[in-house]
PDB file of C-alpha atoms in Angstrom:
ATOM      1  CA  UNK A   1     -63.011-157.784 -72.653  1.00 42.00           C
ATOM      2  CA  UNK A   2     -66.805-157.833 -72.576  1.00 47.00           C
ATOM      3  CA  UNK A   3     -68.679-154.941 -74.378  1.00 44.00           C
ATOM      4  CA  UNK A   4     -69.219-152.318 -71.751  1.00 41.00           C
ATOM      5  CA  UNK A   5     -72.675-151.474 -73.689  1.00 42.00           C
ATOM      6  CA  UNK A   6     -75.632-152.698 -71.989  1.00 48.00           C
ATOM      7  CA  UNK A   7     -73.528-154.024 -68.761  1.00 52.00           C
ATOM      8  CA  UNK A   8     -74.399-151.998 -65.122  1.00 47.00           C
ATOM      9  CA  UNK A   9     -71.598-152.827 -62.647  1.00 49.00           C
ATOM     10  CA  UNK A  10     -73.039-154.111 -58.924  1.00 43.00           C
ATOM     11  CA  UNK A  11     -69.794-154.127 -57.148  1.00 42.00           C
ATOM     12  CA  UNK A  12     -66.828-151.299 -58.790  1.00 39.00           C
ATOM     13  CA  UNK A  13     -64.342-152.458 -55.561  1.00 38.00           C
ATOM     14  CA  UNK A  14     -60.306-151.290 -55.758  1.00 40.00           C
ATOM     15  CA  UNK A  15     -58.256-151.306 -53.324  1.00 36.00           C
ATOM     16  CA  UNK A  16     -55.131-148.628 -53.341  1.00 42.00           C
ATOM     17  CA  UNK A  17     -51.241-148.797 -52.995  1.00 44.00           C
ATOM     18  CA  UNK A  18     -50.966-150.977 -55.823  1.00 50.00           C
ATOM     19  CA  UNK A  19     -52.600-153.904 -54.694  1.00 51.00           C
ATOM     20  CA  UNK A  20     -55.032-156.167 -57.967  1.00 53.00           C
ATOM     21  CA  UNK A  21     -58.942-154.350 -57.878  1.00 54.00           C
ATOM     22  CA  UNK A  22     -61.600-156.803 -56.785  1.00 54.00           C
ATOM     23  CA  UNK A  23     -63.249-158.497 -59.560  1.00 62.00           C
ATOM     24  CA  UNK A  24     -66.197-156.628 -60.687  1.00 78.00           C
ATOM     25  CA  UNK A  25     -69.601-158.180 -60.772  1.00 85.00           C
ATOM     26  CA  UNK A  26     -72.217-157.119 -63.871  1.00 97.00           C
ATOM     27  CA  UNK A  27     -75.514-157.022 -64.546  1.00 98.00           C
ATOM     28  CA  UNK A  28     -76.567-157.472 -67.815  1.00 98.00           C
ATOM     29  CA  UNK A  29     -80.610-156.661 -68.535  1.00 98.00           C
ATOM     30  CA  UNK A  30     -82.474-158.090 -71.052  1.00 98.00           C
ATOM     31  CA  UNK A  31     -85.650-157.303 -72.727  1.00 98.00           C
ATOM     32  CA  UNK A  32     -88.284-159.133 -74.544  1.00 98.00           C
ATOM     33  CA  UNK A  33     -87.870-156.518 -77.231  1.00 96.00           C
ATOM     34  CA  UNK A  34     -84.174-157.569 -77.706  1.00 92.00           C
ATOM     35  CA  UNK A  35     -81.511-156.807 -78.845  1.00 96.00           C
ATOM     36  CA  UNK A  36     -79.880-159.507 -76.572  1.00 98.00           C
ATOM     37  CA  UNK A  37     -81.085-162.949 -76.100  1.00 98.00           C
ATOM     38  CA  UNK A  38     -81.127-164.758 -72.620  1.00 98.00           C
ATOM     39  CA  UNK A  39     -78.457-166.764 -74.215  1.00 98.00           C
ATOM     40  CA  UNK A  40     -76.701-164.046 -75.725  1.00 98.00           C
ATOM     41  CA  UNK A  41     -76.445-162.668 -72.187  1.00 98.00           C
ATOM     42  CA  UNK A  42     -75.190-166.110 -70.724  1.00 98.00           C
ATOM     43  CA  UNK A  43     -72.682-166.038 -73.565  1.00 98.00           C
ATOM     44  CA  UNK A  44     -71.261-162.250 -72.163  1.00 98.00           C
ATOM     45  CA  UNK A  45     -71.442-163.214 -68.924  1.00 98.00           C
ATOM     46  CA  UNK A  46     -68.388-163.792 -66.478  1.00 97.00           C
ATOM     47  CA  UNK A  47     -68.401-166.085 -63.445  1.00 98.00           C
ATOM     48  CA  UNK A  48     -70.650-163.759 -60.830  1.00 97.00           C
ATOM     49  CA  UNK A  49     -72.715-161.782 -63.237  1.00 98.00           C
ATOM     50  CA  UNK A  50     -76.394-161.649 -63.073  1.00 98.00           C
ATOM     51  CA  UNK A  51     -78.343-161.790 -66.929  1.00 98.00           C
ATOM     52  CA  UNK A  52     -81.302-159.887 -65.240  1.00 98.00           C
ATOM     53  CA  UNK A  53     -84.703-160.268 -67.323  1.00 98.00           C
ATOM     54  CA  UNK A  54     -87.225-157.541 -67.540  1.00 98.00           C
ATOM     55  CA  UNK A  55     -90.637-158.486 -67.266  1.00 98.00           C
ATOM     56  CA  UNK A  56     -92.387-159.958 -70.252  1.00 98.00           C
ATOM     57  CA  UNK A  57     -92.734-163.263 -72.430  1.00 98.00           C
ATOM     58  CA  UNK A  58     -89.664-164.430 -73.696  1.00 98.00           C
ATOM     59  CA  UNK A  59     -89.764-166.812 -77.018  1.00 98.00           C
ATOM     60  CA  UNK A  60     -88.124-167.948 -79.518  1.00 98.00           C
ATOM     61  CA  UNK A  61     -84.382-168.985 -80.156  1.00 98.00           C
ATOM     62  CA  UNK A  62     -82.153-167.938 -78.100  1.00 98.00           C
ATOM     63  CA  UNK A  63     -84.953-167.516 -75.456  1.00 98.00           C
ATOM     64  CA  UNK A  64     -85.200-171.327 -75.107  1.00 98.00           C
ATOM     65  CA  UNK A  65     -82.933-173.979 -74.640  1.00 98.00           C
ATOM     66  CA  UNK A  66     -80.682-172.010 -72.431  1.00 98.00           C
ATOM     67  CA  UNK A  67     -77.142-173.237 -71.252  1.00 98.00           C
ATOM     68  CA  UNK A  68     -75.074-171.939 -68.719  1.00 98.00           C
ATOM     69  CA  UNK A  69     -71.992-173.257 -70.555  1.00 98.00           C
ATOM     70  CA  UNK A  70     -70.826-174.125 -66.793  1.00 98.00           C
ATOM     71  CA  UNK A  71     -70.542-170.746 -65.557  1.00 98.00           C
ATOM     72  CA  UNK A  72     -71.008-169.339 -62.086  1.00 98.00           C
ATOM     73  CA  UNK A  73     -73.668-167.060 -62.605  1.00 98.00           C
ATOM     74  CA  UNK A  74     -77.664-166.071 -62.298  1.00 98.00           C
ATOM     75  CA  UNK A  75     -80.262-165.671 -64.709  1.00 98.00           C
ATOM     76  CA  UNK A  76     -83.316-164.078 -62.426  1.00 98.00           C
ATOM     77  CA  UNK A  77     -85.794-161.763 -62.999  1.00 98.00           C
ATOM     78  CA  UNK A  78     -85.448-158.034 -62.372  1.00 98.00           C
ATOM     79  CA  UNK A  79     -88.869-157.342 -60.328  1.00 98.00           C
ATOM     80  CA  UNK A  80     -88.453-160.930 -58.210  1.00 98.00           C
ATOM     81  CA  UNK A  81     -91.990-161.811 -59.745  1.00 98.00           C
ATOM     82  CA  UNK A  82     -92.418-164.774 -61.832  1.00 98.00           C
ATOM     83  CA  UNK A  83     -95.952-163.968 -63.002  1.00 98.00           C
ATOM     84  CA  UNK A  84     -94.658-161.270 -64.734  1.00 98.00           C
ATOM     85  CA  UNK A  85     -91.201-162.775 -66.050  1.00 98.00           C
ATOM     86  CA  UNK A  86     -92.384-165.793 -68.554  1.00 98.00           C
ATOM     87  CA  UNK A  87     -90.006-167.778 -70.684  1.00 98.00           C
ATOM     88  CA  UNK A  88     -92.595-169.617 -73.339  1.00 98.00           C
ATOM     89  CA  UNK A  89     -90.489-172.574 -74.891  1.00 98.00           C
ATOM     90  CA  UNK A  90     -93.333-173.426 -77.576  1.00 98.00           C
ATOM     91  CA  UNK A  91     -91.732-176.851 -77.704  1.00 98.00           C
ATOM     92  CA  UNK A  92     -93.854-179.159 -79.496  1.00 97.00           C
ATOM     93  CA  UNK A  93     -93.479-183.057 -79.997  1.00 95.00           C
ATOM     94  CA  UNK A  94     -92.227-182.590 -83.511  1.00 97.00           C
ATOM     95  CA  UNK A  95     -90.594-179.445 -82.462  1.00 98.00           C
ATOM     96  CA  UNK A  96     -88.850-179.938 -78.938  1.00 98.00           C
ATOM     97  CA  UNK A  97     -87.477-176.998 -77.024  1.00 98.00           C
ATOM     98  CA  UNK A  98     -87.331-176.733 -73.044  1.00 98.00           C
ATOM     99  CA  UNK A  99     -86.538-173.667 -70.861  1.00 98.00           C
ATOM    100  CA  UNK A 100     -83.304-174.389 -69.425  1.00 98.00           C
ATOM    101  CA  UNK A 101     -80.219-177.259 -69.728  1.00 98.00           C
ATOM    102  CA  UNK A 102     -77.672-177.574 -67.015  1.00 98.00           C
ATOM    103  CA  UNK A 103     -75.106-180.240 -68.643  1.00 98.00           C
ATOM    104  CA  UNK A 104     -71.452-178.574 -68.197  1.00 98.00           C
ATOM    105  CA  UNK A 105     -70.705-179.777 -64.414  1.00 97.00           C
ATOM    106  CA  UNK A 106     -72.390-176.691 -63.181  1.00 98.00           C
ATOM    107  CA  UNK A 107     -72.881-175.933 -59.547  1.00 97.00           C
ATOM    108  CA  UNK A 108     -74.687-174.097 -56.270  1.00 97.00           C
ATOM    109  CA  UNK A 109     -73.555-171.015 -57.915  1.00 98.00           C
ATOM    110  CA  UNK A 110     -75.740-171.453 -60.509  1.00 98.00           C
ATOM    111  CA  UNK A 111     -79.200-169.882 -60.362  1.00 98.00           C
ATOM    112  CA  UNK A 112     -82.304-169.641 -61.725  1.00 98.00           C
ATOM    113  CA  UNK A 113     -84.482-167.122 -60.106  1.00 98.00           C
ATOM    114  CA  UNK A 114     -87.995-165.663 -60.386  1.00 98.00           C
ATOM    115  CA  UNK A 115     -89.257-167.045 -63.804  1.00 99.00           C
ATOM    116  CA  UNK A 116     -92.233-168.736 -64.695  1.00 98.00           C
ATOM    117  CA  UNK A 117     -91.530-171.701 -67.206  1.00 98.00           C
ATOM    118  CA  UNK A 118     -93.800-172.674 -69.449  1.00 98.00           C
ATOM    119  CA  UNK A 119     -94.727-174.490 -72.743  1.00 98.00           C
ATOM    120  CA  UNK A 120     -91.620-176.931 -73.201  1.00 98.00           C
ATOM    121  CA  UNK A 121     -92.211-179.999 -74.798  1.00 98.00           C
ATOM    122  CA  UNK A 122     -88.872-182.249 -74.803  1.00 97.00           C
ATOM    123  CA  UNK A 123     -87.739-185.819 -73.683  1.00 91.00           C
ATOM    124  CA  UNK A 124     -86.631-186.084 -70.116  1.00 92.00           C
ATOM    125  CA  UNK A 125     -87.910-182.414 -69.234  1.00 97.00           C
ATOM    126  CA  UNK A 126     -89.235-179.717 -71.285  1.00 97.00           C
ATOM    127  CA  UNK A 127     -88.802-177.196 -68.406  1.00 98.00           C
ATOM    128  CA  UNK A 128     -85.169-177.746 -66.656  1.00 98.00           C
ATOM    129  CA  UNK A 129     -82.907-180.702 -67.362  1.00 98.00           C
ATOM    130  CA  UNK A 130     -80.002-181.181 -64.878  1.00 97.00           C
ATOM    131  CA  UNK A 131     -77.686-183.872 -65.764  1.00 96.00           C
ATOM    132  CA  UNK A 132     -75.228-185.749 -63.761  1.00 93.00           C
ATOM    133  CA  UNK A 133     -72.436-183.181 -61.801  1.00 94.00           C
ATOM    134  CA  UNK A 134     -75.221-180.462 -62.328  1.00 96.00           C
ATOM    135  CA  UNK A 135     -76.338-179.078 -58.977  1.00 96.00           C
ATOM    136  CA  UNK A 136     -78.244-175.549 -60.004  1.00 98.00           C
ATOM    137  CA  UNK A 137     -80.221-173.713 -57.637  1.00 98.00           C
ATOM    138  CA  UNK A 138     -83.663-173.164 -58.997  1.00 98.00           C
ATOM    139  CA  UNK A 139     -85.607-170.496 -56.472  1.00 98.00           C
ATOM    140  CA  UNK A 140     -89.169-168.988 -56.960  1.00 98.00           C
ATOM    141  CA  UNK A 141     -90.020-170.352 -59.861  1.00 98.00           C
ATOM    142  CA  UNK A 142     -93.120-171.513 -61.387  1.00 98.00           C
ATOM    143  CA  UNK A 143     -93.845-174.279 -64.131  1.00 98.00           C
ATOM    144  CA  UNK A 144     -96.425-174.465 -66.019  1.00 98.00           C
ATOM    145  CA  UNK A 145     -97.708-176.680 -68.402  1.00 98.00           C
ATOM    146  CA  UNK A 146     -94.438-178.297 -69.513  1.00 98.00           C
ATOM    147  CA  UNK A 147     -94.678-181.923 -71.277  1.00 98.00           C
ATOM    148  CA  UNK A 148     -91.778-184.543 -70.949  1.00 96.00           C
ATOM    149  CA  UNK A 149     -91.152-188.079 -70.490  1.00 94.00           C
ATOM    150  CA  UNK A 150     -89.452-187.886 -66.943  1.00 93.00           C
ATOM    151  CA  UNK A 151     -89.843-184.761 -64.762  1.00 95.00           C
ATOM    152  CA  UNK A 152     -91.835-182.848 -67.368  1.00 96.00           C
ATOM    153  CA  UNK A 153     -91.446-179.771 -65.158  1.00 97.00           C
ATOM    154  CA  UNK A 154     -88.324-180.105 -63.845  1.00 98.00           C
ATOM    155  CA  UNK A 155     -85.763-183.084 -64.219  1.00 96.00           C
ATOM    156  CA  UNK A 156     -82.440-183.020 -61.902  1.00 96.00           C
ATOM    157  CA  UNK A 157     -79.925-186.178 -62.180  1.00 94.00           C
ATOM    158  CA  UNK A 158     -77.606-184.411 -58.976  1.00 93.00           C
ATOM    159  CA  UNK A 159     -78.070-182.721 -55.486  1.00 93.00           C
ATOM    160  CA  UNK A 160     -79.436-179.660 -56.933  1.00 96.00           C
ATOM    161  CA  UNK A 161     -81.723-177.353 -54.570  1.00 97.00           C
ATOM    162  CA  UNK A 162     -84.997-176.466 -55.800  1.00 98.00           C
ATOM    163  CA  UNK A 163     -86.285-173.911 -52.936  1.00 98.00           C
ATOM    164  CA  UNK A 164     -89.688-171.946 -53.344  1.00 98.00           C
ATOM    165  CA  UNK A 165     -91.338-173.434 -56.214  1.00 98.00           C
ATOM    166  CA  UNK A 166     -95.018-173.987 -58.324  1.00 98.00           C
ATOM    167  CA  UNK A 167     -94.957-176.835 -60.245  1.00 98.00           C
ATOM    168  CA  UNK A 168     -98.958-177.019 -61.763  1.00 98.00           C
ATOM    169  CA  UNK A 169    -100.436-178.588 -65.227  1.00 98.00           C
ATOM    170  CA  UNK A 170     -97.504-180.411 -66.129  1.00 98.00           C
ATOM    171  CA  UNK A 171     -97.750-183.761 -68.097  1.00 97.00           C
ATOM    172  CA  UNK A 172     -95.135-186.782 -68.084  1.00 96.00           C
ATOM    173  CA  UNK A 173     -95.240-189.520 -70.269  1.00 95.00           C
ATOM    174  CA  UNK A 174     -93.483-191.780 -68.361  1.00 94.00           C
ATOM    175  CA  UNK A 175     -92.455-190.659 -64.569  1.00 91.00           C
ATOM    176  CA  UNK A 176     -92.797-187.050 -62.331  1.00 94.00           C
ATOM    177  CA  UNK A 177     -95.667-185.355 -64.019  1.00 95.00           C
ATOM    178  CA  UNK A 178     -94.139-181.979 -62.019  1.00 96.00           C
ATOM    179  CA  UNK A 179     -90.542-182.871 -61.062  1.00 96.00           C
ATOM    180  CA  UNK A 180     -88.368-185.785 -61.058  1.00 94.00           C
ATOM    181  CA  UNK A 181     -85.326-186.263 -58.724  1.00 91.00           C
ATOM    182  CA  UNK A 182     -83.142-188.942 -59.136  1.00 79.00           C
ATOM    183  CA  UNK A 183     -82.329-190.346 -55.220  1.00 75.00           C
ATOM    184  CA  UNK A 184     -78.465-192.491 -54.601  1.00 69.00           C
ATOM    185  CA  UNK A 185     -77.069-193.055 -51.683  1.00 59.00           C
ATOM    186  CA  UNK A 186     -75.232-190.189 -50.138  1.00 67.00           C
ATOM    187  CA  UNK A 187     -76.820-187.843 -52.490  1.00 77.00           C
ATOM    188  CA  UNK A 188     -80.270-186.291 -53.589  1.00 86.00           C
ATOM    189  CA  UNK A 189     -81.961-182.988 -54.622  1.00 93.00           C
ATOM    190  CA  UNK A 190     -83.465-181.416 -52.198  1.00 94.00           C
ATOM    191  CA  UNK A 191     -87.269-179.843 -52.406  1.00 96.00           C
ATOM    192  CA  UNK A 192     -88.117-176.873 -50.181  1.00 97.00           C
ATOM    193  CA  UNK A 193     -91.536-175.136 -49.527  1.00 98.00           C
ATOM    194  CA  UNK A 194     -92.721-176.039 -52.896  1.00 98.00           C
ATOM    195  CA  UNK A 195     -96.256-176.824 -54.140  1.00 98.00           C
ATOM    196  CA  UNK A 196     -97.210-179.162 -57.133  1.00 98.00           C
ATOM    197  CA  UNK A 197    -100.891-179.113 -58.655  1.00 98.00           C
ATOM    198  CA  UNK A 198    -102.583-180.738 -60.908  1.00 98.00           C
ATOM    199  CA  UNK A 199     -99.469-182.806 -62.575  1.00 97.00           C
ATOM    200  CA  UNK A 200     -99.992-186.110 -63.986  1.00 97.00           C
ATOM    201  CA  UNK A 201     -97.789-188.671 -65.201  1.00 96.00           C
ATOM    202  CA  UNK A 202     -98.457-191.640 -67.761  1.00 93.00           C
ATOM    203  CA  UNK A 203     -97.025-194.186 -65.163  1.00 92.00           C
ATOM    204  CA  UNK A 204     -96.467-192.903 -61.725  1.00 86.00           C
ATOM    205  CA  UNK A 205     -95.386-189.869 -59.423  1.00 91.00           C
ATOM    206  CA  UNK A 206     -97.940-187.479 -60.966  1.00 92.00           C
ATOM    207  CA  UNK A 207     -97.010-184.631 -58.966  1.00 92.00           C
ATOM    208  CA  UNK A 208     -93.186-185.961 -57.898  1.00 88.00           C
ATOM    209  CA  UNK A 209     -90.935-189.091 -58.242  1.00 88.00           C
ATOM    210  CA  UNK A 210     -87.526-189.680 -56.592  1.00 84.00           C
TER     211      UNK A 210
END
């Protein structure tokens, strides 16, 4: 069983005469301060949980480079305000780290809410990287000044949903200066109500390439 420290139940559902309780749903708060990482949280967290971020800047190991491990569950922000909820990768060309990286046939049910992501420096993306059989939903978030070679912002290789999002300053080598999509038949991401500003890319699609 999961340590109940540090864990606020959402839904505490049983049902009577003998019948199996309804799973119970978590929350599981983190702070800048620590003690638990973002990926610390992921780690604890059951299909349906929530890893719920207070607001602050978020750094360092276990802050960065965030997998999902192909679980069912959110990481958001507790105030719904990504100016105020920052993960800072501090990647660096000779140092790469990026934000988030979806690569364990993760799906819809797999959320990333309400952050601003900045700093990453990584090939492909240093923001998000979703590979092939990823299909995350990213909502209200902003990036920020992330460097890459393809979709320096934000990178997805499936039909994920990217719904409410601020892609601004970010810098590709190559391709998708803000976000990168890869487009097949049958298939593609799909881009709602977002705005991309002042992205560049080394070759083309400054602001977005499919």
């Amino acid at each position: 069983m999961k340590p109940s420290r540090d864990l606020i139940p959402i839904v505490a559902l049983g049902l009577a005469c003998g019948l199996a309780p309804i799973a119970t749903a978590e929350i599981i708060p983190v702070s800048p301060d620590g003690p638990l990482t973002i990926q610390a949280a992921v780690d604890l967290a059951d299909d349906g949980d929530i890893v719920e971020l207070l607001d602050g800047v978020y750094t360092g190991d276990g802050n960065r480079d965030i997998t999902y491990h192909g679980k069912a569950i959110t990481v958001r922000s507790q105030s719904g305000d990504p100016l105020a909820c920052i993960i800072d990768s501090e990647g660096t060309e000779s140092n790469p780290h990026r934000a988030f990286h979806f690569a364990d046939a993760e799906g819809s049910d797999a959320v990333v809410e309400g952050l601003t992501i900045r700093g990453g420096h990584h090939s492909w993306s240093g923001g998000i990287l979703a590979e092939v059989s990823c299909t995350p939903v990213i909502r209200n978030c902003r990036f920020i000044g992330n460097r890459g070679s393809e979709g320096a912002g934000l990178c997805t290789k499936d039909a994920a949903l990217i719904e409410d999002c601020w892609f601004e300053d970010n810098v590709s080598t190559s391709h998708g200066g803000g976000a990168s999509a890869a487009c097949n038949l049958g298939w593609a991401s799909t881009f709602l109500r977002c705005t991309f500003v002042n992205n560049t890319a080394g070759q083309y699609g400054g602001g977005f390439r499919c």
